[in-house]
Amino acid sequence: MNETSRLKLQSVLSSLEAEADPIAEQLEDYHNEINRLESSVASLREKFSEADFVFSPRTGKAQNDELKQKQSELDLLKRKSTNLRERYDQINQNIDMIVDVLSSDNDMEASKNGLLYQEQDRHRIARDLHDTALQHMS
């Protein structure tokens, strides 16, 4: 891989890493908010009873409406969190792929350099043998 391609990949890698950090923070915020809403919904369900709805329709309806609203908020937040998690996972897959490409290219360069040094050593040895043999003959 030429140096320009390597620099482009490293630039893309940096931008993906920069994009992943705020997403991770947003996912943490979503997680905290989901936990808060789940606790709120559970608390409302414990307080809400069918008897309240029957014997005190206004209070029961208000509690039922609040419960539905909290559940709706929770569902929406879970969908957002799932979508954001998928985006975050995709970014991490791309990061892993670029890192693999860059590391395999480094490995290939190291192998190529190793082969180059071996070939140079072979030429040097052949030249030394050739020169030594000609000197002995003369």
PDB file of C-alpha atoms in Angstrom:
ATOM      1  CA  MET A   1       0.000   0.000   0.000  1.00  0.00           C
ATOM      2  CA  ASN A   2       1.382   3.392  -0.888  1.00  0.00           C
ATOM      3  CA  GLU A   3       1.841   6.157   1.642  1.00  0.00           C
ATOM      4  CA  THR A   4      -1.095   8.218   0.326  1.00  0.00           C
ATOM      5  CA  SER A   5      -3.500   5.306   0.810  1.00  0.00           C
ATOM      6  CA  ARG A   6      -2.124   4.645   4.271  1.00  0.00           C
ATOM      7  CA  LEU A   7      -2.599   8.307   5.244  1.00  0.00           C
ATOM      8  CA  LYS A   8      -6.172   8.293   3.902  1.00  0.00           C
ATOM      9  CA  LEU A   9      -7.010   5.171   5.899  1.00  0.00           C
ATOM     10  CA  GLN A  10      -5.486   6.657   9.035  1.00  0.00           C
ATOM     11  CA  SER A  11      -7.520   9.819   8.471  1.00  0.00           C
ATOM     12  CA  VAL A  12     -10.735   7.807   8.080  1.00  0.00           C
ATOM     13  CA  LEU A  13      -9.818   5.833  11.190  1.00  0.00           C
ATOM     14  CA  SER A  14      -9.354   9.038  13.186  1.00  0.00           C
ATOM     15  CA  SER A  15     -12.681  10.451  12.016  1.00  0.00           C
ATOM     16  CA  LEU A  16     -14.499   7.203  12.872  1.00  0.00           C
ATOM     17  CA  GLU A  17     -12.959   7.173  16.335  1.00  0.00           C
ATOM     18  CA  ALA A  18     -13.980  10.819  16.805  1.00  0.00           C
ATOM     19  CA  GLU A  19     -17.523   9.938  15.721  1.00  0.00           C
ATOM     20  CA  ALA A  20     -17.714   6.928  18.054  1.00  0.00           C
ATOM     21  CA  ASP A  21     -16.886   8.814  21.262  1.00  0.00           C
ATOM     22  CA  PRO A  22     -19.969  11.089  21.379  1.00  0.00           C
ATOM     23  CA  ILE A  23     -22.176   8.154  20.382  1.00  0.00           C
ATOM     24  CA  ALA A  24     -20.838   6.146  23.317  1.00  0.00           C
ATOM     25  CA  GLU A  25     -21.640   9.050  25.638  1.00  0.00           C
ATOM     26  CA  GLN A  26     -25.139   9.383  24.155  1.00  0.00           C
ATOM     27  CA  LEU A  27     -25.716   5.642  24.617  1.00  0.00           C
ATOM     28  CA  GLU A  28     -24.727   5.973  28.271  1.00  0.00           C
ATOM     29  CA  ASP A  29     -27.195   8.849  28.685  1.00  0.00           C
ATOM     30  CA  TYR A  30     -29.925   6.787  27.000  1.00  0.00           C
ATOM     31  CA  HIS A  31     -29.140   3.861  29.276  1.00  0.00           C
ATOM     32  CA  ASN A  32     -29.465   6.042  32.378  1.00  0.00           C
ATOM     33  CA  GLU A  33     -32.709   7.591  31.126  1.00  0.00           C
ATOM     34  CA  ILE A  34     -34.137   4.152  30.266  1.00  0.00           C
ATOM     35  CA  ASN A  35     -33.353   2.943  33.787  1.00  0.00           C
ATOM     36  CA  ARG A  36     -35.032   6.022  35.253  1.00  0.00           C
ATOM     37  CA  LEU A  37     -38.134   5.587  33.098  1.00  0.00           C
ATOM     38  CA  GLU A  38     -38.350   1.858  33.835  1.00  0.00           C
ATOM     39  CA  SER A  39     -38.266   2.636  37.553  1.00  0.00           C
ATOM     40  CA  SER A  40     -40.924   5.299  37.088  1.00  0.00           C
ATOM     41  CA  VAL A  41     -43.173   2.959  35.099  1.00  0.00           C
ATOM     42  CA  ALA A  42     -42.749   0.192  37.679  1.00  0.00           C
ATOM     43  CA  SER A  43     -43.589   2.628  40.464  1.00  0.00           C
ATOM     44  CA  LEU A  44     -46.698   3.868  38.627  1.00  0.00           C
ATOM     45  CA  ARG A  45     -47.837   0.287  38.001  1.00  0.00           C
ATOM     46  CA  GLU A  46     -47.501  -0.494  41.704  1.00  0.00           C
ATOM     47  CA  LYS A  47     -49.573   2.575  42.617  1.00  0.00           C
ATOM     48  CA  PHE A  48     -52.175   2.051  39.921  1.00  0.00           C
ATOM     49  CA  SER A  49     -54.984  -0.321  40.685  1.00  0.00           C
ATOM     50  CA  GLU A  50     -58.175  -1.147  38.892  1.00  0.00           C
ATOM     51  CA  ALA A  51     -60.072  -0.119  42.023  1.00  0.00           C
ATOM     52  CA  ASP A  52     -58.755   3.444  41.693  1.00  0.00           C
ATOM     53  CA  PHE A  53     -59.931   3.507  38.106  1.00  0.00           C
ATOM     54  CA  VAL A  54     -63.402   2.266  39.080  1.00  0.00           C
ATOM     55  CA  PHE A  55     -63.964   4.188  42.324  1.00  0.00           C
ATOM     56  CA  SER A  56     -62.079   7.346  41.465  1.00  0.00           C
ATOM     57  CA  PRO A  57     -62.286   7.717  37.700  1.00  0.00           C
ATOM     58  CA  ARG A  58     -60.454  11.043  37.493  1.00  0.00           C
ATOM     59  CA  THR A  59     -57.529   9.877  39.595  1.00  0.00           C
ATOM     60  CA  GLY A  60     -57.498   6.481  37.912  1.00  0.00           C
ATOM     61  CA  LYS A  61     -57.640   8.020  34.447  1.00  0.00           C
ATOM     62  CA  ALA A  62     -54.873  10.490  35.301  1.00  0.00           C
ATOM     63  CA  GLN A  63     -52.692   7.687  36.642  1.00  0.00           C
ATOM     64  CA  ASN A  64     -53.468   5.526  33.627  1.00  0.00           C
ATOM     65  CA  ASP A  65     -52.658   8.403  31.246  1.00  0.00           C
ATOM     66  CA  GLU A  66     -49.401   9.110  33.073  1.00  0.00           C
ATOM     67  CA  LEU A  67     -48.492   5.430  32.924  1.00  0.00           C
ATOM     68  CA  LYS A  68     -49.214   5.314  29.192  1.00  0.00           C
ATOM     69  CA  GLN A  69     -47.160   8.470  28.610  1.00  0.00           C
ATOM     70  CA  LYS A  70     -44.169   7.114  30.552  1.00  0.00           C
ATOM     71  CA  GLN A  71     -44.430   3.770  28.746  1.00  0.00           C
ATOM     72  CA  SER A  72     -44.578   5.591  25.404  1.00  0.00           C
ATOM     73  CA  GLU A  73     -41.486   7.653  26.309  1.00  0.00           C
ATOM     74  CA  LEU A  74     -39.710   4.479  27.377  1.00  0.00           C
ATOM     75  CA  ASP A  75     -40.532   2.678  24.121  1.00  0.00           C
ATOM     76  CA  LEU A  76     -39.380   5.643  22.049  1.00  0.00           C
ATOM     77  CA  LEU A  77     -36.137   5.914  23.982  1.00  0.00           C
ATOM     78  CA  LYS A  78     -35.481   2.186  23.599  1.00  0.00           C
ATOM     79  CA  ARG A  79     -35.948   2.446  19.820  1.00  0.00           C
ATOM     80  CA  LYS A  80     -33.583   5.420  19.678  1.00  0.00           C
ATOM     81  CA  SER A  81     -31.084   3.547  21.805  1.00  0.00           C
ATOM     82  CA  THR A  82     -31.307   0.474  19.570  1.00  0.00           C
ATOM     83  CA  ASN A  83     -30.756   2.552  16.423  1.00  0.00           C
ATOM     84  CA  LEU A  84     -27.834   4.363  17.992  1.00  0.00           C
ATOM     85  CA  ARG A  85     -26.351   1.067  19.231  1.00  0.00           C
ATOM     86  CA  GLU A  86     -26.527  -0.318  15.678  1.00  0.00           C
ATOM     87  CA  ARG A  87     -24.727   2.777  14.363  1.00  0.00           C
ATOM     88  CA  TYR A  88     -22.104   2.476  17.105  1.00  0.00           C
ATOM     89  CA  ASP A  89     -21.554  -1.214  16.322  1.00  0.00           C
ATOM     90  CA  GLN A  90     -21.193  -0.432  12.609  1.00  0.00           C
ATOM     91  CA  ILE A  91     -18.606   2.255  13.343  1.00  0.00           C
ATOM     92  CA  ASN A  92     -16.664  -0.168  15.536  1.00  0.00           C
ATOM     93  CA  GLN A  93     -16.750  -2.814  12.806  1.00  0.00           C
ATOM     94  CA  ASN A  94     -15.349  -0.273  10.345  1.00  0.00           C
ATOM     95  CA  ILE A  95     -12.664   0.736  12.826  1.00  0.00           C
ATOM     96  CA  ASP A  96     -11.689  -2.912  13.337  1.00  0.00           C
ATOM     97  CA  MET A  97     -11.577  -3.490   9.594  1.00  0.00           C
ATOM     98  CA  ILE A  98      -9.321  -0.478   8.969  1.00  0.00           C
ATOM     99  CA  VAL A  99      -7.036  -1.458  11.837  1.00  0.00           C
ATOM    100  CA  ASP A 100      -6.775  -4.970  10.360  1.00  0.00           C
ATOM    101  CA  VAL A 101      -5.934  -3.590   6.913  1.00  0.00           C
ATOM    102  CA  LEU A 102      -3.284  -1.266   8.315  1.00  0.00           C
ATOM    103  CA  SER A 103      -1.727  -3.963  10.499  1.00  0.00           C
ATOM    104  CA  SER A 104      -1.708  -6.533   7.672  1.00  0.00           C
ATOM    105  CA  ASP A 105      -0.067  -3.940   5.434  1.00  0.00           C
ATOM    106  CA  ASN A 106       2.584  -3.385   8.108  1.00  0.00           C
ATOM    107  CA  ASP A 107       3.104  -7.151   8.304  1.00  0.00           C
ATOM    108  CA  MET A 108       3.454  -7.349   4.520  1.00  0.00           C
ATOM    109  CA  GLU A 109       5.967  -4.506   4.543  1.00  0.00           C
ATOM    110  CA  ALA A 110       7.982  -6.279   7.249  1.00  0.00           C
ATOM    111  CA  SER A 111       7.900  -9.528   5.237  1.00  0.00           C
ATOM    112  CA  LYS A 112       8.849  -7.679   2.080  1.00  0.00           C
ATOM    113  CA  ASN A 113      11.779  -6.007   3.837  1.00  0.00           C
ATOM    114  CA  GLY A 114      12.872  -9.364   5.281  1.00  0.00           C
ATOM    115  CA  LEU A 115      12.835 -10.947   1.823  1.00  0.00           C
ATOM    116  CA  LEU A 116      14.719  -7.988   0.398  1.00  0.00           C
ATOM    117  CA  TYR A 117      17.476  -8.372   3.024  1.00  0.00           C
ATOM    118  CA  GLN A 118      17.675 -12.121   2.338  1.00  0.00           C
ATOM    119  CA  GLU A 119      18.013 -11.492  -1.389  1.00  0.00           C
ATOM    120  CA  GLN A 120      20.741  -8.898  -0.779  1.00  0.00           C
ATOM    121  CA  ASP A 121      22.606 -11.392   1.415  1.00  0.00           C
ATOM    122  CA  ARG A 122      22.367 -14.056  -1.304  1.00  0.00           C
ATOM    123  CA  HIS A 123      23.798 -11.651  -3.877  1.00  0.00           C
ATOM    124  CA  ARG A 124      26.601 -10.641  -1.525  1.00  0.00           C
ATOM    125  CA  ILE A 125      27.511 -14.266  -0.789  1.00  0.00           C
ATOM    126  CA  ALA A 126      27.379 -15.170  -4.487  1.00  0.00           C
ATOM    127  CA  ARG A 127      29.580 -12.181  -5.341  1.00  0.00           C
ATOM    128  CA  ASP A 128      32.069 -13.071  -2.591  1.00  0.00           C
ATOM    129  CA  LEU A 129      32.240 -16.687  -3.754  1.00  0.00           C
ATOM    130  CA  HIS A 130      32.620 -15.637  -7.364  1.00  0.00           C
ATOM    131  CA  ASP A 131      35.340 -13.098  -6.598  1.00  0.00           C
ATOM    132  CA  THR A 132      37.214 -15.497  -4.281  1.00  0.00           C
ATOM    133  CA  ALA A 133      37.123 -18.344  -6.783  1.00  0.00           C
ATOM    134  CA  LEU A 134      38.455 -16.102  -9.606  1.00  0.00           C
ATOM    135  CA  GLN A 135      41.251 -14.790  -7.395  1.00  0.00           C
ATOM    136  CA  HIS A 136      42.375 -18.311  -6.473  1.00  0.00           C
ATOM    137  CA  MET A 137      42.377 -19.378 -10.094  1.00  0.00           C
ATOM    138  CA  SER A 138      44.466 -16.444 -11.210  1.00  0.00           C
TER     139      SER A 138
END
